[in-house]
């Protein structure tokens, strides 16, 4: 009897042993042990990036706008692919703070913990949500202290010790505008225009920097008396028939090139320029691919912000555990090197270089700005003191 009991005990132990070696069935809605989850790095992810999920929200445009959205999207997508990080983007259902808040809420609900928010239009959405999601990192591009203060006044009480989960980059637009102004004059243009969007600080810094660049280049060339600069704001960030008609009067009266600075307002300058073979200077990104659709070679240059460089810098900082260097700040970015390609404000390679303004001339200009040999005022409270003739025409609308 004892032998039989011992034999049965051995059989039971063997069966239990084999049963313990079999994989258990996953519980409902749970992946099997060999399947990656959101908290498990995929094969191409490092341990450092496995918990990063990046989402971009577009402002009121799309990722093909040849401006803020596209530059941000392409830089983020490239960085995330290179680093094995999950990335997606959301397009709000409309152009309103409520629609942008809804997209932020959706991104967070779906597990994204790094948000890229390009453009001043996000100020209200940031104020509304940033304290609700303290574990989500907000990377805002070109959302200034002015924008956040304005949104704070209409949104809700907000601690102006900026939340540590928020960072915003703003840019020294006056430097990019200055470079474009120098380029315009040295490339031979004397009848020049500036068409701004709305008279907000960033647009004004672009414009006043442009005026200073035109003035200094004219002084250097000794043709101050030959320069005529018209200056106006459309009072909106898109072109329309009224603004196009206004630009028609400029180009028909001899204006050769217009610096169109304010989102889609470039369309009115380009439509008017097309009729008379005029030129346009783009803004924020290299707009030649967009503006040259109106006429080949229409774009002289573009006064650019380094959106892509900013995105990659911040995502790399998050990956490397250096967010604390940036979180809780609104930081102004500009020149960080004599090497023009390293900087957060610059002119593009598509600039129509010529004998009067070569790439070497541009590189020297950047070096002089970086080293302090040339200074540009960022003051928007008063118009720049210059020797050229500037016709300030207020607002079109």
PDB file of N, CA and C in Angstrom, residues 56 59-75 118-119 141 206 262-264 266 282-287 289-290 305 307-308:
ATOM      1  N   UNK A  56       2.257  65.787 -31.170  1.00  0.00           N
ATOM      2  CA  UNK A  56       2.188  67.176 -31.593  1.00  0.00           C
ATOM      3  C   UNK A  56       0.726  67.526 -31.852  1.00  0.00           C
ATOM      4  N   UNK A  59      -1.783  73.917 -34.794  1.00  0.00           N
ATOM      5  CA  UNK A  59      -2.521  75.093 -34.317  1.00  0.00           C
ATOM      6  C   UNK A  59      -3.830  75.233 -35.089  1.00  0.00           C
ATOM      7  N   UNK A  60      -3.846  76.014 -36.144  1.00  0.00           N
ATOM      8  CA  UNK A  60      -5.051  76.128 -36.971  1.00  0.00           C
ATOM      9  C   UNK A  60      -4.746  75.716 -38.407  1.00  0.00           C
ATOM     10  N   UNK A  61      -3.542  75.179 -38.613  1.00  0.00           N
ATOM     11  CA  UNK A  61      -3.162  74.715 -39.942  1.00  0.00           C
ATOM     12  C   UNK A  61      -2.980  73.212 -39.951  1.00  0.00           C
ATOM     13  N   UNK A  62      -2.268  72.740 -40.954  1.00  0.00           N
ATOM     14  CA  UNK A  62      -2.024  71.309 -41.095  1.00  0.00           C
ATOM     15  C   UNK A  62      -0.510  71.091 -41.173  1.00  0.00           C
ATOM     16  N   UNK A  63      -0.111  69.829 -41.186  1.00  0.00           N
ATOM     17  CA  UNK A  63       1.320  69.514 -41.188  1.00  0.00           C
ATOM     18  C   UNK A  63       1.953  69.715 -42.560  1.00  0.00           C
ATOM     19  N   UNK A  64       1.189  70.216 -43.509  1.00  0.00           N
ATOM     20  CA  UNK A  64       1.739  70.532 -44.830  1.00  0.00           C
ATOM     21  C   UNK A  64       1.705  72.038 -45.092  1.00  0.00           C
ATOM     22  N   UNK A  65       1.701  72.852 -44.013  1.00  0.00           N
ATOM     23  CA  UNK A  65       1.514  74.296 -44.187  1.00  0.00           C
ATOM     24  C   UNK A  65       2.777  75.042 -44.584  1.00  0.00           C
ATOM     25  N   UNK A  66       3.916  74.319 -44.731  1.00  0.00           N
ATOM     26  CA  UNK A  66       5.188  74.956 -45.054  1.00  0.00           C
ATOM     27  C   UNK A  66       5.537  76.040 -44.036  1.00  0.00           C
ATOM     28  N   UNK A  67       5.104  75.861 -42.803  1.00  0.00           N
ATOM     29  CA  UNK A  67       5.382  76.835 -41.764  1.00  0.00           C
ATOM     30  C   UNK A  67       5.549  76.109 -40.436  1.00  0.00           C
ATOM     31  N   UNK A  68       5.037  76.696 -39.354  1.00  0.00           N
ATOM     32  CA  UNK A  68       5.276  76.161 -38.022  1.00  0.00           C
ATOM     33  C   UNK A  68       4.900  74.696 -37.882  1.00  0.00           C
ATOM     34  N   UNK A  69       3.703  74.347 -38.344  1.00  0.00           N
ATOM     35  CA  UNK A  69       3.243  72.969 -38.160  1.00  0.00           C
ATOM     36  C   UNK A  69       4.139  71.974 -38.885  1.00  0.00           C
ATOM     37  N   UNK A  70       4.433  72.242 -40.128  1.00  0.00           N
ATOM     38  CA  UNK A  70       5.229  71.298 -40.909  1.00  0.00           C
ATOM     39  C   UNK A  70       6.649  71.183 -40.370  1.00  0.00           C
ATOM     40  N   UNK A  71       7.248  72.314 -40.014  1.00  0.00           N
ATOM     41  CA  UNK A  71       8.612  72.269 -39.489  1.00  0.00           C
ATOM     42  C   UNK A  71       8.672  71.476 -38.187  1.00  0.00           C
ATOM     43  N   UNK A  72       7.690  71.685 -37.325  1.00  0.00           N
ATOM     44  CA  UNK A  72       7.642  70.962 -36.048  1.00  0.00           C
ATOM     45  C   UNK A  72       7.398  69.485 -36.278  1.00  0.00           C
ATOM     46  N   UNK A  73       6.434  69.175 -37.125  1.00  0.00           N
ATOM     47  CA  UNK A  73       6.084  67.781 -37.400  1.00  0.00           C
ATOM     48  C   UNK A  73       7.270  67.009 -37.972  1.00  0.00           C
ATOM     49  N   UNK A  74       7.921  67.581 -38.967  1.00  0.00           N
ATOM     50  CA  UNK A  74       9.017  66.855 -39.623  1.00  0.00           C
ATOM     51  C   UNK A  74      10.189  66.629 -38.671  1.00  0.00           C
ATOM     52  N   UNK A  75      10.506  67.628 -37.854  1.00  0.00           N
ATOM     53  CA  UNK A  75      11.612  67.474 -36.906  1.00  0.00           C
ATOM     54  C   UNK A  75      11.272  66.431 -35.844  1.00  0.00           C
ATOM     55  N   UNK A 118       3.062  74.145 -31.370  1.00  0.00           N
ATOM     56  CA  UNK A 118       3.717  75.202 -32.144  1.00  0.00           C
ATOM     57  C   UNK A 118       2.840  76.431 -32.377  1.00  0.00           C
ATOM     58  N   UNK A 119       3.256  77.548 -31.830  1.00  0.00           N
ATOM     59  CA  UNK A 119       2.610  78.797 -32.175  1.00  0.00           C
ATOM     60  C   UNK A 119       1.881  79.461 -31.024  1.00  0.00           C
ATOM     61  N   UNK A 141       6.349  76.225 -28.713  1.00  0.00           N
ATOM     62  CA  UNK A 141       7.250  76.906 -29.646  1.00  0.00           C
ATOM     63  C   UNK A 141       6.658  78.262 -29.999  1.00  0.00           C
ATOM     64  N   UNK A 206      10.380  91.341 -35.728  1.00  0.00           N
ATOM     65  CA  UNK A 206      10.774  91.057 -37.108  1.00  0.00           C
ATOM     66  C   UNK A 206      10.859  92.358 -37.908  1.00  0.00           C
ATOM     67  N   UNK A 262       3.727  87.058 -41.222  1.00  0.00           N
ATOM     68  CA  UNK A 262       2.522  86.836 -40.427  1.00  0.00           C
ATOM     69  C   UNK A 262       1.678  85.707 -40.949  1.00  0.00           C
ATOM     70  N   UNK A 263       2.146  84.470 -40.771  1.00  0.00           N
ATOM     71  CA  UNK A 263       1.346  83.321 -41.181  1.00  0.00           C
ATOM     72  C   UNK A 263       0.989  83.372 -42.657  1.00  0.00           C
ATOM     73  N   UNK A 264      -0.295  83.180 -42.946  1.00  0.00           N
ATOM     74  CA  UNK A 264      -0.750  83.099 -44.334  1.00  0.00           C
ATOM     75  C   UNK A 264      -0.877  84.423 -45.036  1.00  0.00           C
ATOM     76  N   UNK A 266       1.327  86.037 -46.312  1.00  0.00           N
ATOM     77  CA  UNK A 266       2.234  86.049 -47.468  1.00  0.00           C
ATOM     78  C   UNK A 266       1.462  85.892 -48.778  1.00  0.00           C
ATOM     79  N   UNK A 282      10.137  85.555 -47.274  1.00  0.00           N
ATOM     80  CA  UNK A 282       9.324  84.718 -46.403  1.00  0.00           C
ATOM     81  C   UNK A 282       9.724  84.843 -44.948  1.00  0.00           C
ATOM     82  N   UNK A 283       9.020  84.083 -44.088  1.00  0.00           N
ATOM     83  CA  UNK A 283       9.243  84.214 -42.655  1.00  0.00           C
ATOM     84  C   UNK A 283       9.081  82.877 -41.940  1.00  0.00           C
ATOM     85  N   UNK A 284       9.730  82.747 -40.787  1.00  0.00           N
ATOM     86  CA  UNK A 284       9.627  81.614 -39.859  1.00  0.00           C
ATOM     87  C   UNK A 284      10.345  80.361 -40.343  1.00  0.00           C
ATOM     88  N   UNK A 285      10.039  79.919 -41.555  1.00  0.00           N
ATOM     89  CA  UNK A 285      10.706  78.768 -42.163  1.00  0.00           C
ATOM     90  C   UNK A 285      11.119  79.168 -43.574  1.00  0.00           C
ATOM     91  N   UNK A 286      11.827  78.287 -44.262  1.00  0.00           N
ATOM     92  CA  UNK A 286      12.163  78.548 -45.662  1.00  0.00           C
ATOM     93  C   UNK A 286      10.887  78.443 -46.483  1.00  0.00           C
ATOM     94  N   UNK A 287      10.339  79.582 -46.870  1.00  0.00           N
ATOM     95  CA  UNK A 287       9.056  79.594 -47.571  1.00  0.00           C
ATOM     96  C   UNK A 287       9.193  79.539 -49.082  1.00  0.00           C
ATOM     97  N   UNK A 289       9.624  77.021 -51.109  1.00  0.00           N
ATOM     98  CA  UNK A 289       8.793  76.004 -51.753  1.00  0.00           C
ATOM     99  C   UNK A 289       7.323  76.404 -51.876  1.00  0.00           C
ATOM    100  N   UNK A 290       6.853  77.267 -50.969  1.00  0.00           N
ATOM    101  CA  UNK A 290       5.455  77.710 -51.010  1.00  0.00           C
ATOM    102  C   UNK A 290       5.280  78.943 -51.882  1.00  0.00           C
ATOM    103  N   UNK A 305      13.182  80.941 -38.100  1.00  0.00           N
ATOM    104  CA  UNK A 305      13.384  80.508 -36.717  1.00  0.00           C
ATOM    105  C   UNK A 305      13.761  79.030 -36.733  1.00  0.00           C
ATOM    106  N   UNK A 307      12.953  76.132 -35.588  1.00  0.00           N
ATOM    107  CA  UNK A 307      11.953  75.281 -34.925  1.00  0.00           C
ATOM    108  C   UNK A 307      12.430  73.845 -34.826  1.00  0.00           C
ATOM    109  N   UNK A 308      12.979  73.326 -35.919  1.00  0.00           N
ATOM    110  CA  UNK A 308      13.448  71.946 -35.919  1.00  0.00           C
ATOM    111  C   UNK A 308      14.550  71.725 -34.903  1.00  0.00           C
TER     112      UNK A 308
END
